Short mmCIF file of C-alpha atoms and ligand atoms in Angstrom, two decimals:
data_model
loop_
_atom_site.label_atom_id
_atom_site.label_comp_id
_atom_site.label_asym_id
_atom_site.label_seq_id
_atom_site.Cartn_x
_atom_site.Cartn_y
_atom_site.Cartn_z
CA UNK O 1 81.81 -81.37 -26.21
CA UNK O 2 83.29 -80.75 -29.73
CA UNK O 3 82.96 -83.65 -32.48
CA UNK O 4 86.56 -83.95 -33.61
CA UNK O 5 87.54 -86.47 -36.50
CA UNK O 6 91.58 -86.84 -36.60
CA UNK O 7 93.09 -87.68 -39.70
CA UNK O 8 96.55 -89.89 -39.41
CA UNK O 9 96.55 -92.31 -36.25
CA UNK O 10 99.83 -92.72 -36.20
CA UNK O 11 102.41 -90.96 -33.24
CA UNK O 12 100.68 -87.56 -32.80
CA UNK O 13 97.17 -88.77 -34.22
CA UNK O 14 96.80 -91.08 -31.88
CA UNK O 15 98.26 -89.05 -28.83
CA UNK O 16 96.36 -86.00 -29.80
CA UNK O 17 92.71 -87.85 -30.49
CA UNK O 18 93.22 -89.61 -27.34
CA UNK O 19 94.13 -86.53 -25.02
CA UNK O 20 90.77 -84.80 -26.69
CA UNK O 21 88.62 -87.74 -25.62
CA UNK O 22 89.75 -87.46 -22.70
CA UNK O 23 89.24 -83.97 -21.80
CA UNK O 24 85.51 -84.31 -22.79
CA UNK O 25 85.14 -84.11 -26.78
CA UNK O 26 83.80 -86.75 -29.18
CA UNK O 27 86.66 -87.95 -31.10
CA UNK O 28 87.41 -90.58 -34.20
CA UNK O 29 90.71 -91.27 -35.16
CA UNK O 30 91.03 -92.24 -38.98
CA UNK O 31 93.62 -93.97 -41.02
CA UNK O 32 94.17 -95.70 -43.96
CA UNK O 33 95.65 -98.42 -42.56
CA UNK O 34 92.86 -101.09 -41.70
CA UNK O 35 95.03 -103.14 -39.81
CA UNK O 36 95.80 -100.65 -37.46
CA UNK O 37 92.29 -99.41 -36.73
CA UNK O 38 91.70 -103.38 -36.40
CA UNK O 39 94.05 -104.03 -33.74
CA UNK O 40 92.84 -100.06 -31.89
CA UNK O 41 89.49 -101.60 -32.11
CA UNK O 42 90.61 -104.98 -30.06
CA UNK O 43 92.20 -102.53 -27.49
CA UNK O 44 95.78 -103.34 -28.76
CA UNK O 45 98.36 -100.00 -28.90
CA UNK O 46 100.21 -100.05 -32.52
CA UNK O 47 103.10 -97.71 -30.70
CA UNK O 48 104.80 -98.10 -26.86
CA UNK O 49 104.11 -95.40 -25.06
CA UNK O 50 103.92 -94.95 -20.95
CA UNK O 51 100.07 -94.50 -19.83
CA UNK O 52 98.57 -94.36 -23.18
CA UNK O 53 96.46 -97.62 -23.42
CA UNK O 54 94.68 -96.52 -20.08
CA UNK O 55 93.14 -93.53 -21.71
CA UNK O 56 92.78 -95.11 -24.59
CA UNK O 57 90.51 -97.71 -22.60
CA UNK O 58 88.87 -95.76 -20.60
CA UNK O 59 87.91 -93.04 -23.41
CA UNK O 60 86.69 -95.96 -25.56
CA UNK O 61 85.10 -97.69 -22.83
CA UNK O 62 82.77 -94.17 -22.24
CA UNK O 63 82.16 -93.65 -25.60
CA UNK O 64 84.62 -90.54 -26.34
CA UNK O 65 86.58 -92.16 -28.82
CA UNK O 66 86.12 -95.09 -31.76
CA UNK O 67 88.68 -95.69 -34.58
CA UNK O 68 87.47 -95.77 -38.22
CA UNK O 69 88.99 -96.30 -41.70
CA UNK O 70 85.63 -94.62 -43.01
CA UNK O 71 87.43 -91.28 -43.51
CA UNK O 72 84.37 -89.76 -45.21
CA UNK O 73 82.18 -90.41 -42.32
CA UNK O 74 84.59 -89.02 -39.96
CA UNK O 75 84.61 -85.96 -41.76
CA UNK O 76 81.21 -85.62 -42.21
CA UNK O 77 80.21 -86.38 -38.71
CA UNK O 78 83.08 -83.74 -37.07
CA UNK O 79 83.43 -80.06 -37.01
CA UNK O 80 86.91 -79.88 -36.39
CA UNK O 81 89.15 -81.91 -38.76
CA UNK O 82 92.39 -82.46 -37.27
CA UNK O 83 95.28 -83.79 -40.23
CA UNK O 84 98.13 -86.08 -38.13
CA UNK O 85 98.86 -87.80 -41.41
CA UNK O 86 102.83 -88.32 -41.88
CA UNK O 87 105.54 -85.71 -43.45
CA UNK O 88 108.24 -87.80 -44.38
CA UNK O 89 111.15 -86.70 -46.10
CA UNK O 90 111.34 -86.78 -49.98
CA UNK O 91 114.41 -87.41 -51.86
CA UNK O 92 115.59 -84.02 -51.81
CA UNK O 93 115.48 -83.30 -48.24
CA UNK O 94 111.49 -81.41 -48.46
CA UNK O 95 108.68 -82.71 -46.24
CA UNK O 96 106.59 -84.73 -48.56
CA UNK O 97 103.22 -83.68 -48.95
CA UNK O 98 101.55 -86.48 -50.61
CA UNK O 99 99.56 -87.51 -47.93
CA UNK O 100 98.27 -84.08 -46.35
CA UNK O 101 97.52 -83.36 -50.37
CA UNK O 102 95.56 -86.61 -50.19
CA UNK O 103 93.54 -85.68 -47.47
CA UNK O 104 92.58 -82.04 -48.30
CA UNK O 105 91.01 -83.72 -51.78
CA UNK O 106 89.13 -86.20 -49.44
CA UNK O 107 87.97 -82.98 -47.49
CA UNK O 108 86.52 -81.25 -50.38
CA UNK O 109 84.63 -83.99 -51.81
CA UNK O 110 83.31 -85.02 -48.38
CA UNK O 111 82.38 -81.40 -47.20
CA UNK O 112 78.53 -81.29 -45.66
CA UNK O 113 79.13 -78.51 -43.54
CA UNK O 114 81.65 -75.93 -42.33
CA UNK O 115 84.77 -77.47 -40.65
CA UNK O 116 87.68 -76.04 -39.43
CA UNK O 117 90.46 -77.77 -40.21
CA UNK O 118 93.62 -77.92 -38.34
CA UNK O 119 96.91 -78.83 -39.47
CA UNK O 120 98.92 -80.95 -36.80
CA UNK O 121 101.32 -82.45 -38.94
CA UNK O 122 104.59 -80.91 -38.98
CA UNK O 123 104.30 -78.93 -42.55
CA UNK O 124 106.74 -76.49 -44.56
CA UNK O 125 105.63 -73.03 -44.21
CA UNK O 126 103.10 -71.82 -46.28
CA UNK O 127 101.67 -75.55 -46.36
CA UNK O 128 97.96 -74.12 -44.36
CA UNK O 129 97.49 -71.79 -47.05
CA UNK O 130 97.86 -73.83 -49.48
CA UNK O 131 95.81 -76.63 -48.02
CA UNK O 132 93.11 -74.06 -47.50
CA UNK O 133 93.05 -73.19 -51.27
CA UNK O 134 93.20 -76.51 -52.37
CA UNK O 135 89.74 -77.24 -50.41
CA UNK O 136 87.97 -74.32 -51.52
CA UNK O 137 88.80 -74.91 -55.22
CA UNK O 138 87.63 -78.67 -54.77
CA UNK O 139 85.04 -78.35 -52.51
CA UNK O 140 81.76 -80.43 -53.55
CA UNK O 141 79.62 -77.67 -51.41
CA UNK O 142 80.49 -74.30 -50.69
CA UNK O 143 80.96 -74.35 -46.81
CA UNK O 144 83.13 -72.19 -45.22
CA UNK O 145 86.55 -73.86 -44.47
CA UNK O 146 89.04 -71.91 -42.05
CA UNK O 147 92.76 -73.12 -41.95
CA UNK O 148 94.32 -73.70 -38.08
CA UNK O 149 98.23 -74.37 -37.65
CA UNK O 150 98.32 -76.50 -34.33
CA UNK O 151 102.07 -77.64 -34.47
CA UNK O 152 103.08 -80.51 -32.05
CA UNK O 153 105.68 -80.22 -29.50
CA UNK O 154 105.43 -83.95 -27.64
CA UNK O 155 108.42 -85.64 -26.66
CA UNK O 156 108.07 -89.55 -27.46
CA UNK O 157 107.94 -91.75 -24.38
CA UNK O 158 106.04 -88.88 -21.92
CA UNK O 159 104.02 -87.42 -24.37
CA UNK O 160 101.03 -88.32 -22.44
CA UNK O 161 102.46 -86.42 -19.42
CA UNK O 162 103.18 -83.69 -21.93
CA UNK O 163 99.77 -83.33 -23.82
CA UNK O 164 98.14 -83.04 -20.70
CA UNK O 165 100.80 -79.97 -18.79
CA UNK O 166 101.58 -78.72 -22.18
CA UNK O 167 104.06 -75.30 -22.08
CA UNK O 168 102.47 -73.87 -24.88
CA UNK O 169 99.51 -74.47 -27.31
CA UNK O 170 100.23 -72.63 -30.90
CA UNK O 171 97.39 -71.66 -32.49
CA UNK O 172 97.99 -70.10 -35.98
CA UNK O 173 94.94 -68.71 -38.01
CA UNK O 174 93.67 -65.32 -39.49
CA UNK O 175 89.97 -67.24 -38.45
CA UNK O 176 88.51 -65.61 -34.83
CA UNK O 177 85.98 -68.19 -34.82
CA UNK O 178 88.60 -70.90 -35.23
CA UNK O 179 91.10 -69.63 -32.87
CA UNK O 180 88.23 -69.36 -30.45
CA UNK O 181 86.90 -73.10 -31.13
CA UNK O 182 90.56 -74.60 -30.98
CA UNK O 183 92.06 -72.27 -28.16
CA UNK O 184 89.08 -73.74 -25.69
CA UNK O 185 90.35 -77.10 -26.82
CA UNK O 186 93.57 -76.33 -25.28
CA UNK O 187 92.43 -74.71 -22.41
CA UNK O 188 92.26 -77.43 -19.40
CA UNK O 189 96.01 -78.40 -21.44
CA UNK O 190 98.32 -75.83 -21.79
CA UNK O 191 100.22 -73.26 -19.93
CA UNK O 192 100.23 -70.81 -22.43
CA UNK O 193 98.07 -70.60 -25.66
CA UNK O 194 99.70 -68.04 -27.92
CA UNK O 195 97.88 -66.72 -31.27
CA UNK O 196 99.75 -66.10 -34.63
CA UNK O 197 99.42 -66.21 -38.38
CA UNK O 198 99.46 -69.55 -39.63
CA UNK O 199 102.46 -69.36 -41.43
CA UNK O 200 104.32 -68.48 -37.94
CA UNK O 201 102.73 -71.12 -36.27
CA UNK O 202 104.16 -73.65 -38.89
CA UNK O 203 107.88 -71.99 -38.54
CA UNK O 204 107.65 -71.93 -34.80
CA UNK O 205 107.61 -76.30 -34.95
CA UNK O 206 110.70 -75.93 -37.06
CA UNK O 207 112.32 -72.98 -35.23
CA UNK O 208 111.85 -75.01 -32.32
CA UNK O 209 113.14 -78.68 -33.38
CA UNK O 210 116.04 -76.94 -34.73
CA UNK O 211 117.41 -75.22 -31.88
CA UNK O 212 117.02 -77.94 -30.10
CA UNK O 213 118.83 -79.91 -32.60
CA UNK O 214 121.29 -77.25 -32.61
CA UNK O 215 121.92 -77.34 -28.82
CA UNK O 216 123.08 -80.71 -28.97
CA UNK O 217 125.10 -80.17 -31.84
CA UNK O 218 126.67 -77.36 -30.23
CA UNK O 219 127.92 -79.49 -27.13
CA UNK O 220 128.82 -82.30 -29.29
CA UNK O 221 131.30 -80.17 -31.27
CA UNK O 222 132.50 -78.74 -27.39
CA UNK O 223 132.86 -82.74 -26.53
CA UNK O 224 135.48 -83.47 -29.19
CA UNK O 225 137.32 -79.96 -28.45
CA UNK O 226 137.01 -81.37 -24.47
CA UNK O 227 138.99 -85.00 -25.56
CA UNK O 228 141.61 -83.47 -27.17
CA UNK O 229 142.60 -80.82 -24.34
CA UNK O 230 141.43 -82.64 -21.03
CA UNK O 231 138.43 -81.25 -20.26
CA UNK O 232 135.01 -82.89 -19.29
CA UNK O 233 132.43 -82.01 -21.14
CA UNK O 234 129.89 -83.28 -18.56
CA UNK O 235 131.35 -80.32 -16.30
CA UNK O 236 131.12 -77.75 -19.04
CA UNK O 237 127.31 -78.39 -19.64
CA UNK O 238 126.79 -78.43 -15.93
CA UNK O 239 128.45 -75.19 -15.52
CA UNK O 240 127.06 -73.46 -18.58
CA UNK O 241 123.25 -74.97 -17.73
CA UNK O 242 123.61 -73.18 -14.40
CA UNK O 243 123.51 -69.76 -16.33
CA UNK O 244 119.62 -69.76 -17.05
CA UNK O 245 119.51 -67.80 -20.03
CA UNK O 246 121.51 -71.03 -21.48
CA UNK O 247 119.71 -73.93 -19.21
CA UNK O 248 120.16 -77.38 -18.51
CA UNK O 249 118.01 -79.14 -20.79
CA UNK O 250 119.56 -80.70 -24.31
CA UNK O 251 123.34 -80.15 -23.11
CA UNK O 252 123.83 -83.93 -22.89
CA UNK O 253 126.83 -84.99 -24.87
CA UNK O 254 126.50 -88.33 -27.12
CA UNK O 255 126.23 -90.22 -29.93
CA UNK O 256 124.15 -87.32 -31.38
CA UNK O 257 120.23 -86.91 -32.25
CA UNK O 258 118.11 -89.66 -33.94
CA UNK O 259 114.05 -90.11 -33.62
CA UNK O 260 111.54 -88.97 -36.45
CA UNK O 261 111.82 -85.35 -35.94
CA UNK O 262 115.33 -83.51 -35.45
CA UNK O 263 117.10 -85.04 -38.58
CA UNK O 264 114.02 -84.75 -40.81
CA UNK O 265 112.62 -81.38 -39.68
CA UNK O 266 116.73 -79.61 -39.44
CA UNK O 267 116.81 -81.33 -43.24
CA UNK O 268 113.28 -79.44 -44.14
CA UNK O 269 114.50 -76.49 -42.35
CA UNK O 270 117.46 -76.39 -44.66
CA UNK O 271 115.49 -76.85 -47.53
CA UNK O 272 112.85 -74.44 -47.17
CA UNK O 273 115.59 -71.79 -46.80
CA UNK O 274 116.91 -72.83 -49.82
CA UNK O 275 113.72 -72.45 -52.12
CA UNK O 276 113.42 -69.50 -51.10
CA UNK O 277 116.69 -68.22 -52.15
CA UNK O 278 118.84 -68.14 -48.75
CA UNK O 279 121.59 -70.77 -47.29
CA UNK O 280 121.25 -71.68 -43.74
CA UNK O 281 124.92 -72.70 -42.63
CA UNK O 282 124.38 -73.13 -38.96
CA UNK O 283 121.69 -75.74 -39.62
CA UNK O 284 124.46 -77.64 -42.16
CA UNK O 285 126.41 -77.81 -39.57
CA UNK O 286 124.31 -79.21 -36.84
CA UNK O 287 123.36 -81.89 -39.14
CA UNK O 288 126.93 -82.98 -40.16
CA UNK O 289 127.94 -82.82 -37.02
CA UNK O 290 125.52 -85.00 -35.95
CA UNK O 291 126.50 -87.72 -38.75
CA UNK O 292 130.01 -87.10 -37.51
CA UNK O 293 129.37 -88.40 -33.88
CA UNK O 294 128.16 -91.70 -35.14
CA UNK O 295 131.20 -92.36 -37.19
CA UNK O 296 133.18 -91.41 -34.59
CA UNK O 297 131.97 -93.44 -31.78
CA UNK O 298 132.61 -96.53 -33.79
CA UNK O 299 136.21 -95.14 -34.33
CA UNK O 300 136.33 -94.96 -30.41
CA UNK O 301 134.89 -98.97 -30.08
CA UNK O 302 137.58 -99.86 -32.82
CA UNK O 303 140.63 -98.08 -31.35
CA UNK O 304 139.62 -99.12 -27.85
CA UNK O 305 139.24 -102.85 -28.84
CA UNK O 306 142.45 -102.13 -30.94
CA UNK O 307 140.76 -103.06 -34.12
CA UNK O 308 137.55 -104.91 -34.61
CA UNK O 309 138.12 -107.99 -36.69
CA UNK O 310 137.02 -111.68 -34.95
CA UNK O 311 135.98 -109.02 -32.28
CA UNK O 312 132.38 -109.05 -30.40
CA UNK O 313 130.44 -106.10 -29.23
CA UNK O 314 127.47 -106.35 -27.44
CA UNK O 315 124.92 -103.02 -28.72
CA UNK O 316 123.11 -101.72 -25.27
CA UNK O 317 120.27 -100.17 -26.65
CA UNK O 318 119.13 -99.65 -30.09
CA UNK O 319 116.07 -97.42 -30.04
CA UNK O 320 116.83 -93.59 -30.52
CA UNK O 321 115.89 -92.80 -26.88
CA UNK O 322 114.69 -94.69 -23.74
CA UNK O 323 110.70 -94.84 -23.15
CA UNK O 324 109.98 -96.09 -26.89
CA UNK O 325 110.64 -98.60 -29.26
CA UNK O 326 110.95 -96.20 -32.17
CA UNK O 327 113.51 -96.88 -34.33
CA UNK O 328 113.50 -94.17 -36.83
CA UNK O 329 117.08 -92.69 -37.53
CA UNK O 330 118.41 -93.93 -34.28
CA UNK O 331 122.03 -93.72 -34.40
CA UNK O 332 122.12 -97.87 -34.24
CA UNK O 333 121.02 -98.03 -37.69
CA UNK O 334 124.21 -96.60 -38.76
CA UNK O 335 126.60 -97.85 -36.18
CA UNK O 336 125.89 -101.63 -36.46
CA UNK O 337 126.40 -102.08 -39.54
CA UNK O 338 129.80 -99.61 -39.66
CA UNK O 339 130.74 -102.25 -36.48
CA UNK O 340 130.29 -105.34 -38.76
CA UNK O 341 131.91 -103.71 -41.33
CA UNK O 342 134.92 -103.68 -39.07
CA UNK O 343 134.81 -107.60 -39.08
CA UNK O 344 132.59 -107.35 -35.46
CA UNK O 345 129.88 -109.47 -34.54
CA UNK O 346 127.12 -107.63 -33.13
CA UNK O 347 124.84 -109.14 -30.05
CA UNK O 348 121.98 -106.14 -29.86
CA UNK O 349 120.45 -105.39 -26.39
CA UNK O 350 116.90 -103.90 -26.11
CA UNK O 351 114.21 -104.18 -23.79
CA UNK O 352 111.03 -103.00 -26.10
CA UNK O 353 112.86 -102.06 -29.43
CA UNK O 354 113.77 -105.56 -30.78
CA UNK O 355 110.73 -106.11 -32.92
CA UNK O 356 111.12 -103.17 -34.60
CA UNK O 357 114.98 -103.55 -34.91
CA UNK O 358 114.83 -106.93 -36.24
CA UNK O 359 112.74 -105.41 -39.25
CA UNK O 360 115.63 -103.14 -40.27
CA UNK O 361 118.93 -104.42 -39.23
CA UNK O 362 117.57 -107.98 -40.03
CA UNK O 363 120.70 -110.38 -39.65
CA UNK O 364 123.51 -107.80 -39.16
CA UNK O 365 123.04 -108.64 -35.15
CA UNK O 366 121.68 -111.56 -32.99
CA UNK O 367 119.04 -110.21 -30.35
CA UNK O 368 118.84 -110.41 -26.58
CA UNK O 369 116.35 -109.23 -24.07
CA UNK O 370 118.75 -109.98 -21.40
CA UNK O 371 121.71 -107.44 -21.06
CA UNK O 372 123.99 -109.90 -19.25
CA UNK O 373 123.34 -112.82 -22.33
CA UNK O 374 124.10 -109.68 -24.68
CA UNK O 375 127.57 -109.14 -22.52
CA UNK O 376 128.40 -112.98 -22.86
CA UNK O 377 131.54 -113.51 -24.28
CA UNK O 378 131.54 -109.63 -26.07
CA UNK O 379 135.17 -107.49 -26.11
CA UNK O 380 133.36 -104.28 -25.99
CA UNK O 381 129.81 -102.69 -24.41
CA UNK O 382 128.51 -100.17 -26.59
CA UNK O 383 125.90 -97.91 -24.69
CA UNK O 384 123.73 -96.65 -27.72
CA UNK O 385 120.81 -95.70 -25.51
CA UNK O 386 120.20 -94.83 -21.71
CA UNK O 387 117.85 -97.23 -20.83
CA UNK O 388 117.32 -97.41 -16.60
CA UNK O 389 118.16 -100.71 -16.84
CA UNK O 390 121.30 -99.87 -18.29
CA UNK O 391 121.77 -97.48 -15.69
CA UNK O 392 120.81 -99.93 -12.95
CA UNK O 393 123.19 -103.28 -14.33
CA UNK O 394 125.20 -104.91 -12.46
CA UNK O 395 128.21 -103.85 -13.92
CA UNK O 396 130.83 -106.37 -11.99
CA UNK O 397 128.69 -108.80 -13.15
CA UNK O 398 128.74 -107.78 -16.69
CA UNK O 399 132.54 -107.53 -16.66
CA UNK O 400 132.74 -111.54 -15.29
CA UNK O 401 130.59 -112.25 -18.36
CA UNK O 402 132.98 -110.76 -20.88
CA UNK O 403 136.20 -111.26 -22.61
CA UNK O 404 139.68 -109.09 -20.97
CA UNK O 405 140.68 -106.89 -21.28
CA UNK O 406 136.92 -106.00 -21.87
CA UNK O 407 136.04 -102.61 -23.34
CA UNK O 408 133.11 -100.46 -21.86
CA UNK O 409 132.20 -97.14 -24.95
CA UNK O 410 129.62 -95.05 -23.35
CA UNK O 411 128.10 -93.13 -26.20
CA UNK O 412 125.53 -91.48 -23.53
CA UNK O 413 127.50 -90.43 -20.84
CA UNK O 414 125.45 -92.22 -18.65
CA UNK O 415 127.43 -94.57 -16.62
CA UNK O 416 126.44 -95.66 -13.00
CA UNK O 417 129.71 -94.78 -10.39
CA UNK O 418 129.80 -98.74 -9.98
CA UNK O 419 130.95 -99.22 -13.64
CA UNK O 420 134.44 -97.41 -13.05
CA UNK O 421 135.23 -100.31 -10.45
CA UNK O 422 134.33 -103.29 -12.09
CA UNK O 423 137.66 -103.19 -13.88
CA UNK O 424 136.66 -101.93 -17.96
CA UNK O 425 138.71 -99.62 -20.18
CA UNK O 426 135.99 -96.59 -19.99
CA UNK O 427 135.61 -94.69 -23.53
CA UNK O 428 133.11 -91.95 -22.92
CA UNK O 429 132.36 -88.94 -25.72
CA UNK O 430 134.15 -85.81 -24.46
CA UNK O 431 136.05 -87.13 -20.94
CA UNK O 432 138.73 -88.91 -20.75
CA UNK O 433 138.01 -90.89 -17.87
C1 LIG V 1 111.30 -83.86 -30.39
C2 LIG V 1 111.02 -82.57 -29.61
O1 LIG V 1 111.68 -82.59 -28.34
C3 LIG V 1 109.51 -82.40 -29.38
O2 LIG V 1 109.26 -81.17 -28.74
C4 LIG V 1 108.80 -82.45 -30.73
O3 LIG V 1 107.39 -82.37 -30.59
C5 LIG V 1 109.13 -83.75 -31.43
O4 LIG V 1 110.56 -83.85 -31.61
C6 LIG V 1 108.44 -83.73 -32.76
O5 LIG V 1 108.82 -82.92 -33.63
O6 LIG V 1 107.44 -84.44 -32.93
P1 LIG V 1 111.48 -86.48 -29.74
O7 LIG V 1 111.97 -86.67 -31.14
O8 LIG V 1 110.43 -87.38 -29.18
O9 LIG V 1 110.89 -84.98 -29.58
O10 LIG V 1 112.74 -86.65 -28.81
P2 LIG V 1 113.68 -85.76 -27.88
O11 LIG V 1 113.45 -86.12 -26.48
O12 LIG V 1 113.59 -84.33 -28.23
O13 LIG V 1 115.10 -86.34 -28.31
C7 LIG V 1 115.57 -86.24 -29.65
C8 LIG V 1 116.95 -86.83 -29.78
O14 LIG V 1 117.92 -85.98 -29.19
C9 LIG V 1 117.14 -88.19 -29.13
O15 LIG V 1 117.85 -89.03 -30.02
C10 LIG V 1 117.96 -87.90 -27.88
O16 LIG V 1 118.75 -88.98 -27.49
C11 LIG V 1 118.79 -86.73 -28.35
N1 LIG V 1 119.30 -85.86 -27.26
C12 LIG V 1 118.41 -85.14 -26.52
C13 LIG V 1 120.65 -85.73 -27.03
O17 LIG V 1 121.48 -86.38 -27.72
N2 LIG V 1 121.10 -84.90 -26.05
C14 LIG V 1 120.26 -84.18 -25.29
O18 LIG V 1 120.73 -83.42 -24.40
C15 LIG V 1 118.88 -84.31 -25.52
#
């Protein structure tokens, strides 16, 4: 049993504290945010995600894990300080390091003993170093502080099922007693646990987000080539998954890449090239090309609907994926209000997201929990998100419901085979159905 305080309980905090507790380690998960820890400590989630709260509960309910906003006492109580806290992105494009600045001061004047600290938050290179330095100079007692890169590869909505099969645990430190300490940690978890330098570990998280990013990028450009000469872009990702050096995975076509990760960390990416004197063109790309496919899909709802004014389209699905309510920079923050500008009227299907929604789009749609009172009287279904119960509607039904001709844009590719019966003009992102 290690005593583990994590520092940030937001997303990955939370996840990661939570997995630790469960595998058998004293944990406290820490923020700033009292009302958060309030509502952990009544047993109430802050985020959605699939099979969480149950581990939460039970790990609580044994005594694994407790939530805190006494930061000081976490640290002094833990060995192993593990920083979660947020990396958004500054004006310029940089991850902002405010808040993991924040906490390494907090660190030095709570020190009572050696820690190891680990960085979890996605951080520029160089950022572990730095931290590292920053403690020791600070330091209110002169215990021995070794820096850990521990980058986080979860996928919202099944990182539970992740953090507990994980492919890989990176472990980045020039510290043998740290690598030893953290790489048991991992040990029940992961797959693989690979050992580098701390500044590798940090570029592996953005290596990795970015060719991800870049994948999708990459078929998205092949999708518009595929509508203007008649291919199917569906067919070409099949057929150039099957070749496994390529794969399957992150060859779907669509409205493009949203979430809290791809278009902040490809941005960071971008910039850290930059301050250090290079230009990353590829990585340009991928992001404008993303920003392209959300303009163009509401090109494709306003040609289809031959022009958008007095018009109604009913959103189906606004979060950035399925499995989550997280709305960060999902592509229906951009496209709703482009639609309205148009002269459309918006009615937003979500089943979790709305909450969160209705806090940044505010008026610029009216709401529905129910797909088929979203459909109601719309010209056009906008599929924004591949929800299952998008994929399982009743697709005659939703026709009946609508104005006709009615217009079906499937920014997902994701259409059930009843949809092309049910008599809609199909708009899909590289077929021409
Ligand atoms: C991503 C990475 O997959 C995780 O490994 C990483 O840990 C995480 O970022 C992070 O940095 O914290 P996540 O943002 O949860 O995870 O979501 P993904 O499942 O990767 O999807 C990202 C976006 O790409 C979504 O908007 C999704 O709709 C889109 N996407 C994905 C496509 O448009 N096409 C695809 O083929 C796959």
């Amino acid at each position: 049993m290690k005593r583990i305080a994590v520092i940030g309980t937001g997303y990955v905090g939370l996840v990661t504290g939570t997995i630790f507790a469960h595998t058998g380690n004293r944990v406290v998960c820490c923020d700033v945010d009292a009302r958060k820890i309030d509502q952990l400590q009544a047993g109430h989630m802050p985020i959605f995600e699939p099979g969480l709260s149950d581990i939460v509960e039970t790990s609580v309910r044994e005594e694994r894990l407790s939530f805190s906003t006494d930061l000081t006492a976490a640290i002094q109580e833990a060995d192993i300080l593990y920083i979660a806290v947020g990396t958004p992105m500054s004006a310029k494009g940089d991850a902002d390091m405010t808040y993991i600045n924040r906490v390494a001061m907090t660190i030095a004047e709570a020190i009572n003993s050696p820690k190891i600290v680990v960085i979890k938050s996605t951080v520029p290179v160089g950022t572990g170093h730095r931290v590292g330095q920053l403690i020791r100079e600070h330091r209110a007692a002169p215990h021995e502080v070794a820096m850990v890169s521990n980058p986080e590869f979860l996928r919202e909505g099944t990182a539970v099922k992740d953090a507990l099969a994980m492919e890989r645990a990176v472990i980045g430190t020039s510290s043998e007693v740290a690598y030893k300490e953290i790489a048991s940690l991992h040990e029940t978890l992961a797959k693989t646990i690979m050992r580098t330098s701390i500044e590798s570990a940090e570029m592996i998280k953005y290596a990795s987000n970015a060719f991800l990013a870049t994948k999708i990028s990459f078929i998205n450009d092949i999708a518009s080539i595929c509508e203007a000469t008649g291919a199917d872009v569906s067919d070409i990702a099949r057929g150039m998954g099957l070749d496994p050096r390529i794969g399957h995975q992150f060859l779907k076509a669509g409205v493009g890449f949203g979430g809290s990760c791809f278009p902040k960390d490809t941005k960071a990416l971008m910039r850290i090239a930059e301050t250090n004197g290079m230009r990353f063109p590829l990585m340009n790309a991928v992001i404008e090309t993303n920003e392209r496919m959300r303009r163009s899909i509401v090109d494709k709802v306003n040609n289809a609907a031959n022009g958008l004014q007095g018009k109604t389209v009913a959103v189906f699905g606004l979060a950035f994926k399925p499995d989550t309510n997280d709305m960060r920079d999902a592509p229906a923050l951009d496209i709703i209000p482009a639609l309205r500008e148009h002269g459309a009227t918006v009615k937003a299907y979500d089943p979790i997201a709305i909450p969160e929604a209705r806090e940044v789009l505010g008026s610029r749609a009216s709401y529905h929990t129910s797909l088929y009172e979203a459909a109601k009287g719309a010209d056009v279904i906008l599929v924004l998100t591949e929800w299952k119960d998008i994929l399982q509607a009743d697709y005659h039904r939703l026709y009946a419901l609508m104005n006709h001709p009615a217009v079906l844009v499937d920014g997902r590719n994701c259409l059930p085979d009843m949809a092309y019966s049910a008599g809609f003009d199909i708009r899909q992102v590289g077929r021409n159905y």
